[in-house]
XYZ file of C-alpha atoms in Angstrom:
559
model
C 0.000 0.000 0.000
C 2.852 2.362 0.781
C 4.173 1.884 -2.760
C 0.793 2.893 -4.193
C 0.460 5.873 -1.837
C 3.829 7.183 -3.031
C 3.023 6.827 -6.753
C 4.378 3.348 -7.457
C 2.872 0.850 -9.862
C 1.669 -2.730 -9.295
C 5.174 -4.165 -9.795
C 6.639 -1.828 -7.170
C 3.856 -2.905 -4.793
C 4.234 -6.602 -5.632
C 8.004 -6.678 -5.226
C 7.834 -4.686 -1.982
C 5.175 -7.087 -0.699
C 7.276 -10.080 -1.691
C 10.399 -8.894 0.139
C 8.299 -7.949 3.168
C 6.737 -11.418 3.167
C 10.203 -13.008 3.075
C 10.864 -11.316 6.418
C 7.491 -11.650 8.154
C 6.001 -14.880 6.708
C 9.098 -16.910 7.566
C 6.962 -19.929 8.500
C 6.028 -20.225 4.805
C 8.676 -18.350 2.811
C 12.100 -16.803 3.323
C 14.595 -14.659 1.450
C 16.599 -17.654 0.209
C 13.521 -19.086 -1.505
C 11.883 -18.941 -4.922
C 9.421 -16.614 -6.670
C 7.964 -17.381 -10.095
C 6.412 -14.128 -11.345
C 4.031 -13.117 -14.147
C 3.678 -9.469 -15.129
C 1.328 -7.713 -17.542
C 2.809 -4.416 -18.658
C 0.950 -1.160 -19.216
C 1.266 -1.836 -22.960
C -0.435 -5.225 -22.601
C 2.537 -7.588 -22.908
C 2.629 -10.514 -20.445
C 6.056 -11.754 -19.336
C 7.331 -14.429 -16.942
C 10.321 -14.413 -14.603
C 11.630 -17.864 -13.653
C 12.537 -17.071 -10.059
C 13.820 -20.578 -9.292
C 17.460 -21.156 -8.363
C 19.745 -23.824 -9.758
C 21.144 -26.900 -8.023
C 24.818 -26.477 -7.010
C 27.219 -27.678 -9.729
C 28.782 -30.124 -7.255
C 25.494 -32.013 -6.883
C 24.744 -35.244 -8.719
C 21.814 -37.640 -8.619
C 24.207 -40.451 -7.737
C 25.451 -38.555 -4.686
C 21.894 -38.437 -3.286
C 21.082 -42.011 -4.322
C 23.978 -43.280 -2.237
C 23.938 -40.766 0.610
C 22.343 -41.703 3.944
C 20.044 -39.011 5.401
C 21.343 -37.271 8.503
C 19.371 -36.132 11.563
C 17.158 -33.147 10.836
C 16.960 -33.789 7.080
C 13.624 -35.629 6.882
C 10.301 -34.542 8.306
C 8.990 -38.030 7.660
C 10.244 -41.098 5.822
C 7.474 -43.350 4.590
C 8.148 -47.113 4.552
C 8.803 -48.349 1.030
C 10.069 -45.008 -0.227
C 13.161 -44.339 -2.267
C 16.371 -45.958 -1.040
C 18.243 -42.768 -1.801
C 16.268 -39.640 -0.993
C 16.755 -35.913 -1.369
C 16.484 -34.361 2.104
C 13.450 -32.174 2.713
C 15.214 -30.039 5.332
C 18.734 -29.041 6.289
C 21.539 -27.720 4.113
C 21.660 -30.301 1.314
C 18.456 -29.347 -0.586
C 19.535 -25.686 -0.884
C 19.513 -24.086 -4.337
C 20.867 -20.704 -5.364
C 18.343 -18.210 -3.888
C 16.022 -17.351 -6.805
C 13.566 -14.894 -5.266
C 16.042 -12.035 -4.838
C 17.025 -11.861 -8.513
C 13.417 -12.406 -9.606
C 12.301 -9.443 -7.508
C 15.163 -7.243 -8.660
C 14.640 -8.099 -12.348
C 10.906 -7.407 -12.027
C 11.655 -4.061 -10.370
C 14.369 -3.168 -12.906
C 12.348 -4.027 -16.020
C 8.766 -3.220 -15.038
C 8.779 -1.139 -11.833
C 9.336 2.589 -11.317
C 10.906 2.878 -7.881
C 14.388 2.364 -6.496
C 15.387 -0.710 -4.515
C 15.813 1.561 -1.468
C 12.163 2.560 -1.656
C 10.700 -0.934 -2.089
C 12.935 -2.549 0.569
C 12.114 -0.139 3.420
C 9.041 -2.077 4.677
C 11.091 -5.295 4.752
C 13.874 -3.573 6.700
C 11.384 -2.228 9.227
C 9.886 -5.709 9.683
C 13.356 -7.225 10.128
C 14.082 -4.609 12.798
C 10.971 -5.742 14.656
C 7.590 -7.303 13.956
C 4.879 -8.424 16.380
C 4.915 -12.205 16.168
C 1.582 -13.991 15.698
C 0.285 -17.433 16.669
C 1.163 -19.024 13.324
C 4.815 -17.937 13.400
C 5.211 -18.735 17.107
C 3.744 -22.179 16.512
C 6.038 -22.911 13.569
C 9.086 -22.014 15.676
C 7.869 -24.237 18.522
C 7.418 -27.194 16.141
C 10.929 -26.661 14.728
C 12.708 -26.394 18.054
C 14.553 -29.732 17.835
C 15.769 -28.878 14.334
C 17.190 -25.556 15.519
C 19.362 -27.383 18.048
C 21.344 -28.673 15.039
C 21.917 -25.203 13.537
C 23.274 -22.519 15.918
C 22.551 -19.564 13.599
C 18.941 -20.688 13.180
C 18.624 -21.160 16.922
C 20.032 -17.690 17.603
C 17.539 -16.195 15.134
C 14.349 -18.050 16.013
C 14.930 -18.813 19.699
C 16.198 -15.542 21.177
C 17.252 -16.105 24.786
C 16.812 -19.828 24.085
C 13.000 -19.793 24.105
C 10.096 -19.689 21.655
C 8.782 -16.132 21.154
C 5.175 -15.889 22.299
C 2.401 -14.201 20.284
C 2.462 -10.444 20.740
C 6.208 -10.218 21.378
C 8.369 -8.118 19.080
C 10.521 -10.454 16.997
C 13.878 -9.104 15.779
C 16.071 -10.338 12.909
C 19.129 -8.056 13.204
C 21.374 -10.040 10.844
C 18.765 -10.039 8.094
C 18.130 -6.322 8.649
C 21.867 -5.687 8.255
C 21.949 -7.707 5.018
C 19.006 -5.762 3.580
C 20.613 -2.442 4.530
C 23.887 -3.506 2.906
C 21.984 -4.264 -0.312
C 20.335 -0.843 -0.165
C 23.752 0.741 0.416
C 25.078 -0.943 -2.748
C 22.384 0.833 -4.756
C 23.111 4.195 -3.076
C 26.825 3.811 -3.813
C 26.122 3.096 -7.490
C 23.782 6.087 -7.790
C 26.356 8.325 -6.107
C 28.925 7.289 -8.693
C 26.609 8.317 -11.553
C 24.758 5.088 -12.328
C 21.201 5.358 -13.628
C 18.233 3.550 -12.004
C 18.630 0.239 -13.839
C 22.396 0.118 -13.394
C 21.969 0.844 -9.681
C 19.526 -2.062 -9.322
C 22.061 -4.233 -11.178
C 24.620 -3.166 -8.553
C 22.328 -4.687 -5.895
C 22.116 -7.911 -7.934
C 25.906 -8.028 -8.214
C 26.372 -7.316 -4.508
C 24.102 -10.233 -3.627
C 25.139 -12.820 -6.241
C 28.696 -11.812 -7.120
C 29.794 -9.832 -4.100
C 29.863 -9.922 -0.317
C 26.641 -11.897 0.273
C 27.652 -14.671 -2.143
C 31.066 -14.984 -0.479
C 29.493 -15.244 2.982
C 27.018 -17.911 1.862
C 29.914 -19.800 0.266
C 31.905 -19.642 3.513
C 28.918 -20.930 5.509
C 28.396 -23.799 3.077
C 32.055 -24.836 3.167
C 32.104 -24.733 6.965
C 29.033 -27.003 7.159
C 29.738 -29.473 4.323
C 27.105 -27.976 2.030
C 27.227 -27.973 -1.771
C 26.403 -24.379 -2.733
C 29.417 -22.295 -3.810
C 30.222 -18.739 -4.811
C 30.511 -19.876 -8.443
C 26.897 -21.134 -8.383
C 25.710 -17.789 -7.063
C 27.819 -15.760 -9.508
C 26.502 -17.634 -12.554
C 22.844 -16.994 -11.686
C 21.220 -14.294 -13.829
C 17.528 -14.081 -14.673
C 15.806 -12.272 -17.492
C 12.140 -11.987 -18.485
C 10.833 -14.735 -20.774
C 7.704 -15.565 -22.754
C 5.010 -17.313 -20.680
C 2.880 -20.257 -21.802
C -0.741 -19.543 -22.718
C -4.015 -20.902 -24.059
C -7.408 -19.547 -25.090
C -10.476 -20.645 -23.138
C -14.020 -19.326 -23.629
C -12.851 -15.983 -25.001
C -10.069 -15.289 -22.500
C -6.307 -15.887 -22.662
C -4.739 -17.703 -19.710
C -1.019 -17.184 -19.036
C 1.176 -19.527 -16.962
C 4.911 -19.918 -16.234
C 7.074 -22.307 -18.294
C 7.797 -26.025 -18.018
C 10.164 -25.389 -15.101
C 6.861 -25.069 -13.173
C 3.663 -27.134 -13.222
C 1.796 -24.240 -14.870
C 1.322 -26.087 -18.166
C -0.843 -28.648 -16.339
C -3.575 -26.020 -15.972
C -3.306 -25.189 -19.677
C -3.579 -28.878 -20.598
C -6.599 -29.370 -18.307
C -8.344 -26.248 -19.661
C -7.761 -27.425 -23.235
C -9.359 -30.780 -22.373
C -12.343 -29.160 -20.623
C -12.811 -26.758 -23.540
C -14.530 -29.602 -25.386
C -17.200 -30.025 -22.701
C -20.157 -27.760 -21.935
C -19.076 -27.251 -18.329
C -21.730 -24.632 -17.570
C -24.563 -27.026 -18.402
C -23.261 -29.551 -15.859
C -24.076 -27.175 -12.957
C -21.624 -26.079 -10.286
C -19.952 -28.913 -8.333
C -22.372 -31.533 -9.645
C -21.015 -35.108 -9.693
C -20.528 -34.950 -13.481
C -18.792 -31.545 -13.248
C -16.381 -32.726 -10.547
C -15.760 -36.032 -12.366
C -14.866 -34.411 -15.691
C -12.638 -31.785 -14.053
C -10.810 -34.359 -11.936
C -10.285 -36.751 -14.864
C -8.891 -33.879 -16.990
C -6.537 -32.938 -14.148
C -5.367 -36.567 -13.791
C -4.374 -36.620 -17.464
C -2.623 -33.252 -17.191
C -0.713 -34.300 -14.064
C 0.327 -37.587 -15.725
C 1.961 -35.486 -18.463
C 3.483 -33.196 -15.837
C 5.119 -36.124 -14.072
C 6.360 -37.713 -17.290
C 7.354 -34.766 -19.512
C 7.988 -31.580 -17.505
C 11.430 -30.445 -16.334
C 13.976 -27.652 -16.732
C 13.740 -26.643 -20.445
C 17.472 -25.821 -20.425
C 18.153 -29.539 -19.844
C 15.272 -31.109 -21.808
C 13.575 -30.906 -25.169
C 9.966 -30.395 -24.049
C 7.369 -31.229 -26.736
C 5.529 -28.013 -25.888
C 3.897 -27.609 -29.316
C 2.111 -30.933 -28.821
C 1.388 -30.775 -25.077
C -0.281 -27.362 -25.329
C -2.218 -27.942 -28.562
C -6.003 -28.224 -28.841
C -5.577 -31.293 -31.080
C -3.633 -33.142 -28.401
C -6.239 -32.110 -25.821
C -8.970 -33.638 -28.000
C -7.094 -36.967 -28.000
C -6.764 -36.799 -24.228
C -10.448 -35.857 -23.819
C -11.475 -39.100 -25.527
C -9.850 -41.035 -22.665
C -12.354 -39.689 -20.129
C -15.140 -42.196 -19.481
C -18.042 -42.436 -17.035
C -15.802 -44.175 -14.474
C -12.804 -42.914 -12.513
C -9.461 -43.909 -14.005
C -7.041 -45.682 -11.687
C -4.202 -45.449 -14.206
C -1.445 -42.896 -14.755
C -1.560 -42.198 -18.496
C 0.983 -39.840 -20.075
C 0.136 -38.982 -23.667
C 1.747 -40.474 -26.746
C 3.807 -37.768 -28.430
C 5.380 -38.188 -31.865
C 4.682 -41.898 -31.647
C 6.329 -42.366 -28.255
C 4.970 -42.438 -24.710
C 7.263 -41.378 -21.881
C 7.563 -43.628 -18.857
C 5.564 -42.414 -15.886
C 7.401 -42.404 -12.513
C 4.916 -44.980 -11.173
C 6.470 -47.438 -13.630
C 9.916 -46.818 -12.175
C 11.764 -47.461 -8.924
C 10.090 -44.802 -6.823
C 8.024 -44.643 -3.638
C 4.673 -46.434 -3.498
C 3.318 -45.119 -0.230
C 0.572 -42.923 1.162
C 1.196 -39.189 0.949
C 1.487 -37.398 4.276
C -1.202 -34.688 4.351
C 1.122 -32.229 6.063
C 3.614 -32.545 3.221
C 0.890 -32.177 0.582
C -0.114 -28.800 2.012
C 3.373 -27.421 1.528
C 4.334 -23.982 2.708
C 4.188 -21.092 0.247
C 2.578 -17.665 -0.003
C 1.175 -15.530 -2.818
C 1.279 -11.866 -3.822
C -0.948 -10.331 -6.516
C -1.286 -6.652 -7.393
C -2.893 -4.422 -10.038
C -2.949 -0.665 -10.661
C -5.002 1.943 -12.501
C -2.911 1.587 -15.662
C -3.550 -2.146 -16.010
C -0.127 -3.260 -14.817
C -0.617 -6.669 -13.181
C 1.758 -8.619 -10.915
C 1.165 -12.241 -9.876
C 3.723 -14.228 -7.878
C 3.976 -17.400 -5.822
C 6.913 -16.842 -3.436
C 7.980 -19.946 -1.538
C 10.874 -21.929 -0.113
C 13.131 -21.336 2.875
C 10.125 -22.124 5.049
C 10.474 -23.453 8.571
C 12.393 -25.368 9.716
C 15.073 -23.416 7.854
C 18.847 -23.214 8.003
C 20.056 -19.615 8.423
C 23.189 -19.001 6.343
C 25.509 -17.782 9.083
C 25.426 -14.096 9.950
C 23.615 -13.138 6.714
C 20.278 -13.830 8.417
C 19.092 -15.441 5.142
C 17.144 -18.720 5.448
C 18.056 -21.239 2.745
C 15.531 -23.043 0.563
C 14.673 -26.760 0.707
C 13.446 -26.791 -2.903
C 15.818 -29.468 -4.268
C 13.372 -32.028 -2.840
C 11.227 -31.338 -5.929
C 13.752 -33.132 -8.117
C 13.424 -36.906 -8.401
C 16.244 -39.457 -8.535
C 14.807 -41.597 -11.341
C 17.436 -42.012 -14.099
C 16.353 -40.449 -17.364
C 13.457 -38.440 -15.918
C 13.259 -34.862 -17.259
C 13.171 -33.842 -13.591
C 16.143 -35.944 -12.479
C 18.478 -34.010 -10.180
C 21.609 -32.541 -11.791
C 24.103 -29.797 -11.002
C 23.172 -26.420 -12.496
C 19.598 -27.569 -13.128
C 16.315 -26.189 -11.791
C 13.770 -28.566 -10.240
C 10.301 -28.640 -11.785
C 8.508 -26.653 -9.124
C 4.843 -26.553 -8.092
C 4.819 -22.739 -7.891
C 2.543 -21.279 -10.529
C 0.970 -17.777 -10.636
C -1.722 -16.935 -13.213
C -2.735 -13.908 -15.280
C -5.832 -13.881 -17.521
C -6.683 -11.249 -20.142
C -9.848 -10.594 -22.138
C -9.489 -8.817 -25.488
C -5.963 -7.984 -24.380
C -7.158 -6.171 -21.259
C -6.581 -7.271 -17.622
C -9.247 -9.704 -16.453
C -7.895 -11.910 -13.618
C -4.783 -12.410 -11.515
C -4.701 -15.350 -9.138
C -2.234 -17.479 -7.202
C -2.156 -19.725 -4.153
C -0.029 -21.794 -1.807
C -0.722 -25.530 -1.909
C 2.029 -27.509 -3.647
C 0.489 -30.053 -6.031
C -2.930 -28.571 -5.253
C -2.122 -25.163 -6.785
C -3.293 -25.799 -10.360
C -6.356 -27.670 -9.099
C -7.486 -24.833 -6.846
C -6.758 -22.153 -9.418
C -8.561 -23.914 -12.277
C -11.665 -24.176 -10.062
C -11.516 -20.451 -9.289
C -11.104 -19.731 -12.987
C -14.108 -21.877 -13.926
C -16.163 -20.338 -11.095
C -15.703 -16.922 -12.704
C -15.823 -17.831 -16.404
C -18.501 -20.540 -16.378
C -20.625 -19.504 -13.389
C -20.078 -15.706 -13.328
C -19.010 -15.536 -9.681
C -17.255 -12.473 -8.323
C -13.722 -12.829 -6.936
C -14.664 -13.473 -3.313
C -17.507 -15.858 -4.124
C -15.223 -17.822 -6.472
C -12.642 -18.188 -3.714
C -15.035 -19.129 -0.900
C -16.912 -21.724 -2.959
C -16.274 -25.364 -1.929
C -13.355 -27.011 -3.744
C -12.195 -30.563 -4.447
C -8.729 -32.072 -4.826
C -7.336 -35.166 -6.523
C -4.199 -36.786 -5.152
C -3.936 -39.165 -8.109
C -0.495 -37.791 -8.967
C 3.132 -38.169 -7.990
C 3.743 -35.911 -4.995
C 6.335 -33.237 -5.714
C 7.552 -33.472 -2.125
C 9.224 -35.849 0.323
C 9.721 -39.303 -1.246
C 7.303 -38.629 -4.110
C 4.486 -40.982 -3.177
C 0.987 -41.116 -4.662
C -2.606 -42.005 -3.808
C -4.219 -43.811 -6.747
C -7.809 -42.645 -7.352
C -7.862 -40.451 -4.238
C -10.414 -37.588 -4.282
C -10.979 -35.135 -1.411
C -14.201 -33.105 -1.281
C -14.877 -29.997 0.771
C -17.178 -30.927 3.662
C -19.774 -28.469 2.309
C -20.271 -30.518 -0.875
C -23.434 -32.637 -0.362
C -22.848 -36.251 0.761
C -25.011 -37.460 -2.156
C -22.411 -36.029 -4.539
C -19.683 -37.981 -2.786
C -21.783 -41.138 -2.927
C -22.282 -40.833 -6.693
C -18.585 -40.139 -7.279
C -17.668 -43.170 -5.170
C -20.044 -45.257 -7.301
C -17.983 -44.180 -10.311
C -14.844 -45.548 -8.660
C -13.368 -42.451 -7.028
C -11.865 -43.058 -3.570
C -13.746 -40.239 -1.879
C -12.806 -38.515 1.367
C -13.782 -35.178 2.900
C -11.787 -32.300 4.319
C -12.542 -29.130 6.224
C -12.739 -25.793 4.416
C -10.054 -24.716 6.897
C -7.588 -27.352 5.648
C -8.103 -27.466 1.888
C -4.364 -27.415 1.171
C -4.679 -24.100 -0.688
C -5.303 -20.459 0.235
C -5.883 -18.493 -2.975
C -6.297 -14.826 -3.757
C -7.831 -13.335 -6.897
C -8.096 -9.954 -8.593
C -10.936 -9.517 -11.095
C -11.600 -6.573 -13.411
C -15.259 -6.129 -14.377
C -16.322 -5.116 -17.909
C -16.800 -1.545 -16.634
C -13.210 -1.452 -15.372
C -14.005 -1.846 -11.681
C -11.260 -3.718 -9.839
C -12.344 -6.208 -7.183
C -10.212 -8.507 -5.070
C -10.944 -11.623 -3.062
C -8.924 -13.607 -0.540
C -9.442 -16.965 1.136
C -10.621 -16.354 4.731
C -10.115 -20.064 5.495
C -6.447 -19.709 4.533
C -5.796 -16.417 6.397
C -5.409 -14.455 3.128
C -6.204 -10.742 2.865
C -6.987 -8.188 0.140
C -6.399 -4.419 0.303
C -7.265 -1.526 -2.004
C -7.222 2.234 -2.070
């Protein structure tokens, strides 16, 4: 809000909000994490920023296949999981921090303000923020982990105890790091640099200067893999997003380094059905949507991965013709199979056919920690981001105050998979913001936490608005459903064949009919749906409305 009050645009507001969240929402997201971003410019161009860091060059899949997990590296280890596993916590799953460069590139290319202006709220929060129940609780649950990492313990357990709700929580090391970044910009400006060059000076200070050297020193001292050279090589630039047309609107998603294409595939499949005639959340409506999502997720798990390391058959996967072939696979009954599509005469192996975990997914891991930031302004500039990673329990990188991400767990260790772990590679992440335009004008911006549930929640919100003409808040508060017939992107990558969770507000008769079709139906509370979306909607008259999930503690503001 402060960015808007002082004349900033939606990108200034979004980036400021993102950095502030990295300080105050540390239970869900920290500065060493990730931030895929979509931006619509004032001129109407939509661009993506792949704010996901790379795996350290020293890392290999074989190293993790053979390595035994150490204490504090696994939140849970299901029986029958992978023999070699990528830790879900600790120092080993750390990537190069991607959020910082993503935010700085967004600000440089599409914002109007200086880094000093957008970082002030984050600095103030690092100096002191009133801690709430959620953050206090996350620290309490992580207490044993912090005993293994002195810098984390010093940060999160001041005086050796859990801060109680209402106390002022201080992060002096992080505040000092943020101020040093701001000073790098001031120094560049004082020497005659223009705005963009001064923001580049902040990028260099973080990735090729003092911060990178200090992270390197911490990693070396603690037998980690991340090095200065990994940091120095990391440079982001805006790229073309993926998109599809659905019912007169254009839907934009991040690239195949995310799961965003799964929503595009599912929408293309559903485009051949008259969804509106099925009536909202009817058994047939839920069945068709879930079966389309199953097919899209099967392709995700078989074909998606870092495009810099794989030849992704994007022209086929995103085509309407391919979607028509996939649509024909949907029958009256629930499919219990994982069916990647046949592309150019070949069908990729699905991970369920390989040596990978065959166990029940832990619900806590399914509802992975993430946040979301969406913003729009009077000129039609739109910002949608899904910042995540470096959630609790996090390792603080020495005296930088920066929590490191655990995102490498989203790789898999299956040889030949497009998402197999490799040095210098990005994992295929779940993080996936969304921008929708109508006749080239802003229509929707939406994003959510929720791991594998993100595309599922967002596609339901999208259909609620497009097919059933709901406003933003009504679309968000409406009951949702979730399939877990997919390979989990977390922990030891388990799956629940045929599993379907329905919001408790969906009538029991609907669940009974879906069960008769073969779905393995369960119910869940609206307070624990595994997602917490927000949405911005622009009406045909140009009125901007915003909605936020009250059951996921989301908020919307406007002025």
